[in-house]
Short mmCIF file of C-alpha atoms in Angstrom, two decimals:
data_model
loop_
_atom_site.label_atom_id
_atom_site.label_comp_id
_atom_site.label_asym_id
_atom_site.label_seq_id
_atom_site.Cartn_x
_atom_site.Cartn_y
_atom_site.Cartn_z
CA UNK F 675 46.33 9.70 -114.19
CA UNK F 676 45.52 8.85 -110.58
CA UNK F 677 42.77 10.20 -108.34
CA UNK F 678 43.35 12.68 -105.50
CA UNK F 679 41.39 12.32 -102.27
CA UNK F 680 42.16 14.59 -99.32
CA UNK F 681 40.41 14.73 -95.96
CA UNK F 682 41.01 14.83 -92.21
CA UNK F 683 42.17 12.39 -89.55
CA UNK F 684 38.86 11.93 -87.75
CA UNK F 685 35.75 14.07 -87.77
CA UNK F 686 34.27 13.98 -84.24
CA UNK F 687 35.96 17.01 -82.68
CA UNK F 688 34.29 19.52 -80.38
CA UNK F 689 36.59 22.21 -81.79
CA UNK F 690 34.82 21.91 -85.12
CA UNK F 691 31.38 22.77 -83.74
CA UNK F 692 30.70 26.28 -84.94
CA UNK F 693 33.06 25.86 -87.89
CA UNK F 694 32.57 22.74 -90.00
CA UNK F 695 29.50 21.80 -87.98
CA UNK F 696 26.45 23.72 -86.88
CA UNK F 697 25.95 23.87 -83.12
CA UNK F 698 22.83 21.70 -83.38
CA UNK F 699 24.32 19.33 -85.98
CA UNK F 700 22.56 15.94 -85.59
CA UNK F 701 25.28 13.97 -87.43
CA UNK F 702 28.90 15.08 -87.64
CA UNK F 703 29.66 12.29 -90.12
CA UNK F 704 26.89 13.45 -92.47
CA UNK F 705 28.10 17.05 -92.25
CA UNK F 706 31.72 15.99 -92.81
CA UNK F 707 30.90 13.84 -95.84
CA UNK F 708 29.02 16.73 -97.43
CA UNK F 709 32.39 18.52 -97.72
CA UNK F 710 35.05 15.80 -98.05
CA UNK F 711 35.16 12.48 -99.92
CA UNK F 712 37.50 10.61 -97.57
CA UNK F 713 38.35 10.36 -93.87
CA UNK F 714 40.91 8.60 -91.73
CA UNK F 715 39.53 6.74 -88.71
CA UNK F 716 41.83 6.89 -85.67
CA UNK F 717 39.47 5.53 -82.99
CA UNK F 718 40.17 1.97 -84.19
CA UNK F 719 43.75 2.38 -82.95
CA UNK F 720 42.54 2.53 -79.34
CA UNK F 721 39.84 -0.15 -79.44
CA UNK F 722 38.43 -2.65 -81.90
CA UNK F 723 35.29 -1.14 -83.46
CA UNK F 724 31.88 -2.60 -82.69
CA UNK F 725 30.28 -4.29 -85.73
CA UNK F 726 27.33 -1.89 -85.60
CA UNK F 727 29.64 1.11 -85.68
CA UNK F 728 31.43 -0.12 -88.81
CA UNK F 729 28.08 -0.84 -90.44
CA UNK F 730 27.04 2.72 -89.59
CA UNK F 731 30.12 4.15 -91.28
CA UNK F 732 29.31 2.14 -94.40
CA UNK F 733 25.59 2.94 -94.37
CA UNK F 734 25.67 6.64 -93.47
CA UNK F 735 28.26 7.86 -95.96
CA UNK F 736 27.93 8.62 -99.69
CA UNK F 737 28.43 5.81 -102.19
CA UNK F 738 31.72 7.24 -103.43
CA UNK F 739 33.16 7.98 -99.96
CA UNK F 740 36.34 6.18 -98.82
CA UNK F 741 37.67 5.47 -95.32
CA UNK F 742 41.23 4.77 -94.28
CA UNK F 743 41.37 2.93 -90.95
CA UNK F 744 44.22 2.87 -88.43
CA UNK F 745 45.27 -0.60 -87.26
CA UNK F 746 44.70 -1.37 -83.58
CA UNK F 747 47.52 -0.54 -81.15
CA UNK F 748 47.48 -4.07 -79.68
CA UNK F 749 49.18 -5.18 -82.88
CA UNK F 750 51.59 -2.28 -83.37
CA UNK F 751 52.38 -0.90 -79.92
CA UNK F 752 51.80 -3.79 -77.51
CA UNK F 753 52.79 -6.86 -79.55
CA UNK F 754 55.03 -4.70 -81.75
CA UNK F 755 54.31 -6.61 -85.00
CA UNK F 756 55.73 -9.84 -83.55
CA UNK F 757 54.13 -12.91 -85.13
CA UNK F 758 55.33 -14.97 -82.16
CA UNK F 759 52.96 -12.90 -80.00
CA UNK F 760 49.93 -13.92 -82.07
CA UNK F 761 49.44 -10.81 -84.21
CA UNK F 762 48.19 -12.86 -87.18
CA UNK F 763 44.95 -13.63 -85.33
CA UNK F 764 44.68 -9.99 -84.22
CA UNK F 765 45.08 -8.73 -87.78
CA UNK F 766 42.49 -11.17 -89.07
CA UNK F 767 40.02 -10.13 -86.37
CA UNK F 768 40.57 -6.48 -87.22
CA UNK F 769 40.11 -7.02 -90.96
CA UNK F 770 37.00 -9.14 -90.40
CA UNK F 771 35.41 -6.26 -88.49
CA UNK F 772 35.96 -3.97 -91.48
CA UNK F 773 34.08 -6.23 -93.90
CA UNK F 774 31.03 -3.89 -94.16
CA UNK F 775 33.35 -1.16 -95.48
CA UNK F 776 35.11 -3.57 -97.81
CA UNK F 777 31.87 -4.99 -99.20
CA UNK F 778 30.53 -1.46 -99.77
CA UNK F 779 33.70 -0.53 -101.67
CA UNK F 780 34.52 2.11 -99.06
CA UNK F 781 37.75 0.77 -97.55
CA UNK F 782 40.59 2.80 -99.04
CA UNK F 783 43.43 1.53 -96.87
CA UNK F 784 44.48 0.21 -93.46
CA UNK F 785 47.13 2.40 -91.81
CA UNK F 786 49.88 0.65 -89.84
CA UNK F 787 51.45 3.19 -87.47
CA UNK F 788 54.77 2.12 -85.98
CA UNK F 789 55.50 3.32 -82.41
CA UNK F 790 58.35 5.86 -82.19
CA UNK F 791 60.35 3.51 -79.95
CA UNK F 792 60.26 0.55 -82.36
CA UNK F 793 63.54 0.28 -84.25
CA UNK F 794 63.60 -1.41 -87.63
CA UNK F 795 64.18 -5.17 -87.69
CA UNK F 796 64.08 -6.87 -91.09
CA UNK F 797 63.05 -10.23 -89.61
CA UNK F 798 60.21 -8.83 -87.49
CA UNK F 799 58.85 -6.60 -90.24
CA UNK F 800 59.02 -9.18 -93.00
CA UNK F 801 57.37 -11.75 -90.75
CA UNK F 802 54.56 -9.30 -90.09
CA UNK F 803 54.07 -8.20 -93.70
CA UNK F 804 53.92 -11.83 -94.80
CA UNK F 805 50.78 -12.47 -92.71
CA UNK F 806 48.79 -9.48 -93.98
CA UNK F 807 45.71 -10.58 -95.96
CA UNK F 808 45.62 -10.16 -99.72
CA UNK F 809 43.18 -7.80 -101.39
CA UNK F 810 43.35 -5.00 -98.80
CA UNK F 811 45.66 -2.00 -99.34
CA UNK F 812 48.00 -1.26 -96.43
CA UNK F 813 50.13 1.80 -95.68
CA UNK F 814 52.91 1.95 -93.10
CA UNK F 815 53.97 5.02 -91.12
CA UNK F 816 57.22 4.96 -89.18
CA UNK F 817 58.46 7.56 -86.71
CA UNK F 818 62.19 7.07 -86.23
CA UNK F 819 65.22 7.21 -88.50
CA UNK F 820 66.15 3.53 -88.28
CA UNK F 821 63.42 2.99 -90.89
CA UNK F 822 64.99 5.36 -93.42
CA UNK F 823 66.91 2.64 -95.28
CA UNK F 824 66.94 1.06 -98.72
CA UNK F 825 66.12 -2.28 -97.08
CA UNK F 826 62.81 -0.89 -95.78
CA UNK F 827 61.97 0.46 -99.24
CA UNK F 828 62.72 -2.90 -100.87
CA UNK F 829 60.74 -4.84 -98.29
CA UNK F 830 57.67 -2.62 -98.55
CA UNK F 831 57.93 -2.82 -102.33
CA UNK F 832 58.08 -6.63 -102.25
CA UNK F 833 54.79 -6.73 -100.34
CA UNK F 834 53.21 -3.73 -102.13
CA UNK F 835 52.86 -1.77 -98.88
CA UNK F 836 52.61 2.00 -99.29
CA UNK F 837 55.14 3.99 -97.22
CA UNK F 838 53.47 6.99 -95.59
CA UNK F 839 54.77 10.49 -96.27
CA UNK F 840 54.48 12.74 -93.22
CA UNK F 841 54.73 16.42 -92.46
CA UNK F 842 55.78 16.94 -88.87
CA UNK F 843 58.83 17.43 -86.65
CA UNK F 844 59.79 13.74 -86.39
CA UNK F 845 61.21 13.01 -89.85
CA UNK F 846 62.24 14.92 -92.98
CA UNK F 847 59.85 15.16 -95.94
CA UNK F 848 60.31 12.38 -98.47
CA UNK F 849 58.49 11.60 -101.69
CA UNK F 850 57.35 7.99 -101.31
CA UNK F 851 54.74 5.79 -102.95
CA UNK F 852 53.87 2.22 -103.87
CA UNK F 853 53.08 1.27 -107.48
CA UNK F 854 49.40 1.95 -106.79
CA UNK F 855 49.13 4.63 -104.13
CA UNK F 856 50.67 7.53 -102.24
CA UNK F 857 49.57 8.23 -98.65
CA UNK F 858 50.26 11.56 -96.90
CA UNK F 859 49.65 12.64 -93.29
CA UNK F 860 50.00 16.24 -92.12
CA UNK F 861 50.57 16.26 -88.35
CA UNK F 862 51.31 19.96 -87.89
CA UNK F 863 54.47 21.72 -86.77
CA UNK F 864 53.48 23.02 -83.34
CA UNK F 865 56.26 23.57 -80.81
CA UNK F 866 54.75 21.84 -77.77
CA UNK F 867 51.86 20.04 -79.47
CA UNK F 868 52.32 19.20 -83.14
CA UNK F 869 48.61 19.12 -83.93
CA UNK F 870 47.89 22.63 -82.63
CA UNK F 871 49.15 24.25 -85.80
CA UNK F 872 47.73 26.12 -88.78
CA UNK F 873 49.75 25.69 -91.97
CA UNK F 874 50.38 28.68 -94.20
CA UNK F 875 49.89 28.36 -97.94
CA UNK F 876 53.60 28.87 -98.37
CA UNK F 877 54.25 25.78 -96.21
CA UNK F 878 51.72 23.77 -98.22
CA UNK F 879 52.98 24.74 -101.68
CA UNK F 880 55.75 22.06 -101.80
CA UNK F 881 53.13 19.44 -100.98
CA UNK F 882 50.87 20.68 -103.77
CA UNK F 883 53.75 20.18 -106.21
CA UNK F 884 54.38 16.67 -104.83
CA UNK F 885 50.70 15.72 -105.11
CA UNK F 886 50.53 16.92 -108.71
CA UNK F 887 53.62 14.90 -109.58
CA UNK F 888 52.52 11.75 -107.75
CA UNK F 889 49.00 11.82 -109.18
CA UNK F 890 50.42 11.45 -112.69
CA UNK F 891 51.19 7.83 -111.80
CA UNK F 892 49.25 6.74 -108.68
CA UNK F 893 46.17 7.49 -106.58
CA UNK F 894 46.85 9.95 -103.76
CA UNK F 895 45.29 9.76 -100.30
CA UNK F 896 46.04 12.53 -97.81
CA UNK F 897 44.82 13.42 -94.31
CA UNK F 898 45.30 16.46 -92.11
CA UNK F 899 45.78 15.59 -88.44
CA UNK F 900 46.22 19.18 -87.12
CA UNK F 901 42.67 19.13 -85.83
CA UNK F 902 42.85 21.79 -83.09
CA UNK F 903 40.43 24.69 -83.60
CA UNK F 904 39.31 23.49 -87.02
CA UNK F 905 42.74 23.90 -88.62
CA UNK F 906 42.61 20.49 -90.36
CA UNK F 907 39.55 21.10 -92.56
CA UNK F 908 40.75 24.61 -93.41
CA UNK F 909 44.22 23.46 -94.45
CA UNK F 910 42.78 20.52 -96.38
CA UNK F 911 40.58 22.92 -98.32
CA UNK F 912 43.63 25.16 -98.85
CA UNK F 913 45.42 22.32 -100.65
CA UNK F 914 42.35 21.33 -102.68
CA UNK F 915 41.99 24.95 -103.81
CA UNK F 916 45.68 25.21 -104.70
CA UNK F 917 45.27 22.04 -106.76
CA UNK F 918 42.24 23.58 -108.49
CA UNK F 919 39.90 20.69 -107.67
CA UNK F 920 37.48 22.14 -105.09
CA UNK F 921 33.74 21.55 -105.44
CA UNK F 922 31.22 24.42 -105.00
CA UNK F 923 30.35 23.10 -101.54
CA UNK F 924 34.01 23.04 -100.56
CA UNK F 925 34.52 26.57 -101.88
CA UNK F 926 31.64 27.84 -99.74
CA UNK F 927 32.96 26.16 -96.59
CA UNK F 928 36.50 27.30 -97.34
CA UNK F 929 35.40 30.91 -97.55
CA UNK F 930 33.68 30.68 -94.16
CA UNK F 931 36.78 29.18 -92.54
CA UNK F 932 39.22 31.48 -94.30
CA UNK F 933 37.44 34.68 -93.32
CA UNK F 934 37.03 33.57 -89.73
CA UNK F 935 33.24 33.58 -89.90
CA UNK F 936 33.19 29.98 -88.77
CA UNK F 937 36.28 29.95 -86.54
CA UNK F 938 35.42 28.38 -83.17
CA UNK F 939 36.74 29.68 -79.89
CA UNK F 940 39.49 27.81 -78.09
CA UNK F 941 38.47 25.03 -75.74
CA UNK F 942 36.96 26.24 -72.49
CA UNK F 943 38.28 24.88 -69.22
CA UNK F 944 35.58 23.17 -67.20
CA UNK F 945 37.68 21.66 -64.43
CA UNK F 946 36.52 24.30 -61.96
CA UNK F 947 33.19 22.50 -61.82
CA UNK F 948 34.88 19.62 -59.98
CA UNK F 949 36.80 21.36 -57.23
CA UNK F 950 36.63 24.36 -54.92
CA UNK F 951 40.30 25.05 -55.29
CA UNK F 952 42.14 28.27 -55.80
CA UNK F 953 44.54 27.60 -58.65
CA UNK F 954 48.20 27.63 -57.68
CA UNK F 955 50.31 30.39 -59.18
CA UNK F 956 53.64 28.55 -59.14
CA UNK F 957 55.59 27.23 -62.10
CA UNK F 958 54.07 24.03 -63.44
CA UNK F 959 57.48 22.34 -63.73
CA UNK F 960 58.14 22.86 -60.01
CA UNK F 961 54.69 21.46 -59.24
CA UNK F 962 55.44 18.41 -61.37
CA UNK F 963 58.56 17.67 -59.32
CA UNK F 964 56.22 16.68 -56.47
CA UNK F 965 55.15 13.75 -58.66
CA UNK F 966 58.25 12.94 -60.70
CA UNK F 967 62.01 13.47 -60.72
CA UNK F 968 64.25 15.83 -62.67
CA UNK F 969 65.35 13.11 -65.10
CA UNK F 970 61.80 12.20 -66.10
CA UNK F 971 60.81 15.86 -66.27
CA UNK F 972 63.68 16.57 -68.66
CA UNK F 973 62.56 13.69 -70.87
CA UNK F 974 59.00 15.03 -70.75
CA UNK F 975 60.21 18.37 -72.09
CA UNK F 976 61.57 16.59 -75.17
CA UNK F 977 58.25 14.92 -76.07
CA UNK F 978 56.38 16.79 -78.81
CA UNK F 979 53.98 14.10 -79.98
CA UNK F 980 51.02 15.01 -77.73
CA UNK F 981 47.49 14.72 -79.09
CA UNK F 982 44.30 15.52 -77.18
CA UNK F 983 41.78 12.98 -78.47
CA UNK F 984 38.77 13.95 -76.38
CA UNK F 985 37.83 16.62 -73.87
CA UNK F 986 34.59 16.45 -71.93
CA UNK F 987 33.49 18.20 -68.74
CA UNK F 988 34.60 15.20 -66.70
CA UNK F 989 37.46 13.60 -68.66
CA UNK F 990 40.52 14.09 -70.82
CA UNK F 991 41.82 11.45 -73.25
CA UNK F 992 45.19 11.89 -74.95
CA UNK F 993 47.84 10.10 -76.96
CA UNK F 994 51.42 10.91 -75.98
CA UNK F 995 54.16 9.35 -78.08
CA UNK F 996 51.87 6.48 -79.05
CA UNK F 997 50.71 5.78 -75.48
CA UNK F 998 47.21 6.36 -74.13
CA UNK F 999 46.37 8.58 -71.15
CA UNK F 1000 42.88 8.79 -69.65
CA UNK F 1001 42.11 11.31 -66.87
CA UNK F 1002 38.76 10.99 -65.10
CA UNK F 1003 38.00 14.13 -63.08
CA UNK F 1004 34.92 12.73 -61.36
CA UNK F 1005 36.43 9.32 -60.69
CA UNK F 1006 39.69 10.97 -59.63
CA UNK F 1007 42.05 8.60 -61.40
CA UNK F 1008 44.55 8.49 -64.26
CA UNK F 1009 44.94 5.49 -66.58
CA UNK F 1010 48.11 5.08 -68.62
CA UNK F 1011 49.93 2.20 -70.28
CA UNK F 1012 53.72 2.61 -70.35
CA UNK F 1013 55.94 0.34 -68.25
CA UNK F 1014 57.46 3.17 -66.20
CA UNK F 1015 53.96 4.30 -65.20
CA UNK F 1016 53.04 0.78 -64.15
CA UNK F 1017 56.11 0.56 -61.94
CA UNK F 1018 55.33 3.88 -60.28
CA UNK F 1019 51.57 3.65 -59.64
CA UNK F 1020 51.88 2.46 -56.03
CA UNK F 1021 54.07 5.49 -55.24
CA UNK F 1022 51.90 7.83 -57.35
CA UNK F 1023 54.93 8.71 -59.44
CA UNK F 1024 54.36 10.24 -62.87
CA UNK F 1025 56.20 9.02 -65.94
CA UNK F 1026 57.49 11.26 -68.72
CA UNK F 1027 54.33 10.78 -70.83
CA UNK F 1028 51.90 12.06 -68.18
CA UNK F 1029 54.27 14.91 -67.33
CA UNK F 1030 54.50 15.81 -71.03
CA UNK F 1031 50.71 15.91 -71.30
CA UNK F 1032 50.43 18.29 -68.33
CA UNK F 1033 53.20 20.48 -69.78
CA UNK F 1034 51.34 20.67 -73.10
CA UNK F 1035 48.15 22.06 -71.56
CA UNK F 1036 47.49 25.78 -71.03
CA UNK F 1037 49.43 26.67 -67.83
CA UNK F 1038 46.36 27.48 -65.72
CA UNK F 1039 44.70 24.22 -66.70
CA UNK F 1040 47.85 22.22 -65.98
CA UNK F 1041 48.24 23.83 -62.56
CA UNK F 1042 44.58 23.22 -61.72
CA UNK F 1043 44.87 19.55 -62.67
CA UNK F 1044 47.96 19.14 -60.51
CA UNK F 1045 46.16 20.85 -57.61
CA UNK F 1046 43.27 18.41 -58.00
CA UNK F 1047 45.54 15.37 -58.29
CA UNK F 1048 47.36 16.37 -55.11
CA UNK F 1049 44.43 17.58 -52.99
CA UNK F 1050 42.03 14.79 -53.97
CA UNK F 1051 44.72 12.08 -53.98
CA UNK F 1052 43.87 10.73 -57.39
CA UNK F 1053 44.58 7.07 -58.11
CA UNK F 1054 47.31 6.20 -60.61
CA UNK F 1055 46.25 3.03 -62.44
CA UNK F 1056 47.63 0.96 -65.33
CA UNK F 1057 45.55 1.18 -68.49
CA UNK F 1058 44.36 -2.24 -69.56
CA UNK F 1059 41.68 -1.37 -72.14
#
C-alpha cells in the first residue's frame, strides 16, 4: 500500500490571505505546513534558488514534510532538453542547489515540465534522460499530443521517470505511473485562464477513484495549481475528505473554506495609483490592434494557459504558455522572452503572449493597462533573467 500526499502548487499567494492565512501571518510557509504535508515549488522554474532559500525550506518545515521542485526553464524551455546545449551542467547545478532538501529527506521529486511547443523527439529525450543523476525521483509533464505514444511510455519506463497525470484543457485524463510513484497536477478548467477555477466534487470524484486504485501499488503525489481566490487549498481538502484521510486540522480549515467564512475577496486593482487617466470604454480587442495585428490577436484568443504568478501595487508577473511576462508599472516597461516579442520590441509590437495576458485580465484592468502603455510610452524589452 502506497502513501498519499496532496498539496498545492506554491503557497505564497496574496489571494490566500484571509483564507488559509491570517492577515498578519508572519510565515506563510509555517501556516501552509500546518495544514498540508507536501508542496510543489514553482519559483525554481523562473530562477535558480539561492542556497539560503533552499536551506530555509528545509529548516522551516516539519520533519515529515516533502517538497516537489520544478526544474528551471533554462533547461526545458530555452535549451529544450538538448544535451548539445550544455543542459547536463545546468541539471547538475540545479540538483546541487537542492542538496539541503535531499539531505533532510524532504525532496519528493523534481518536476520536468515540457513546453507546449516542444514536439516529442526520441533522440533528444533519451539523451536528456540519460544525463539525469541517480537517486533523485523525476516526473515529466508534457503538454502536447505528440507525447501520447507507446514510445514515450517505454522510454520513461526504461529510466524510471514518472509521467505526470494532469487535469486541464490541454490533454485528456490518463492513468499513468512509474513503478514507484504517481504524480498528479490539477490545473483547473477555466475558459480564459485555466487556474481561475473551482472544481466541484462531482468533477473530483473520478480522481478520487484513480488515487485509491493507484495507491494500492505506488506512492501518490498530487498538487492543485488552481490557486486563484484560494480554490487550490479548498479543492485539495475536498479530495482528502473524499478519500477519508483528513486530519483534525485539515477538517477545521476545510469547514472555514467550504462555508465561505475564510473566502478572500477578488484581487483589487491598484493601477489607478500610477496614472491620472480616465479608463477607455472601448473594446479591449480593438485597443490591442494598436499594438498588434489581426493574425497575432487571433492566436492570442486561442491561448488558455495564462497564469498570474504575482501581483503587487507596482508590478504584474505572469506565465503565458510557458513564457514569462513582467510588467513594471512604475518603471513603465514590459519584459518578455519569446522570439516574436524580441523581433517587435523596437516597433513596440505585442506578440500573442502579451496580448493573451491582457485579454485574460478583467476588462477594466486590461483597458487601463493599455491606456498606460500608450500614454506613457512604455518600453518593450526582451527578458533576459
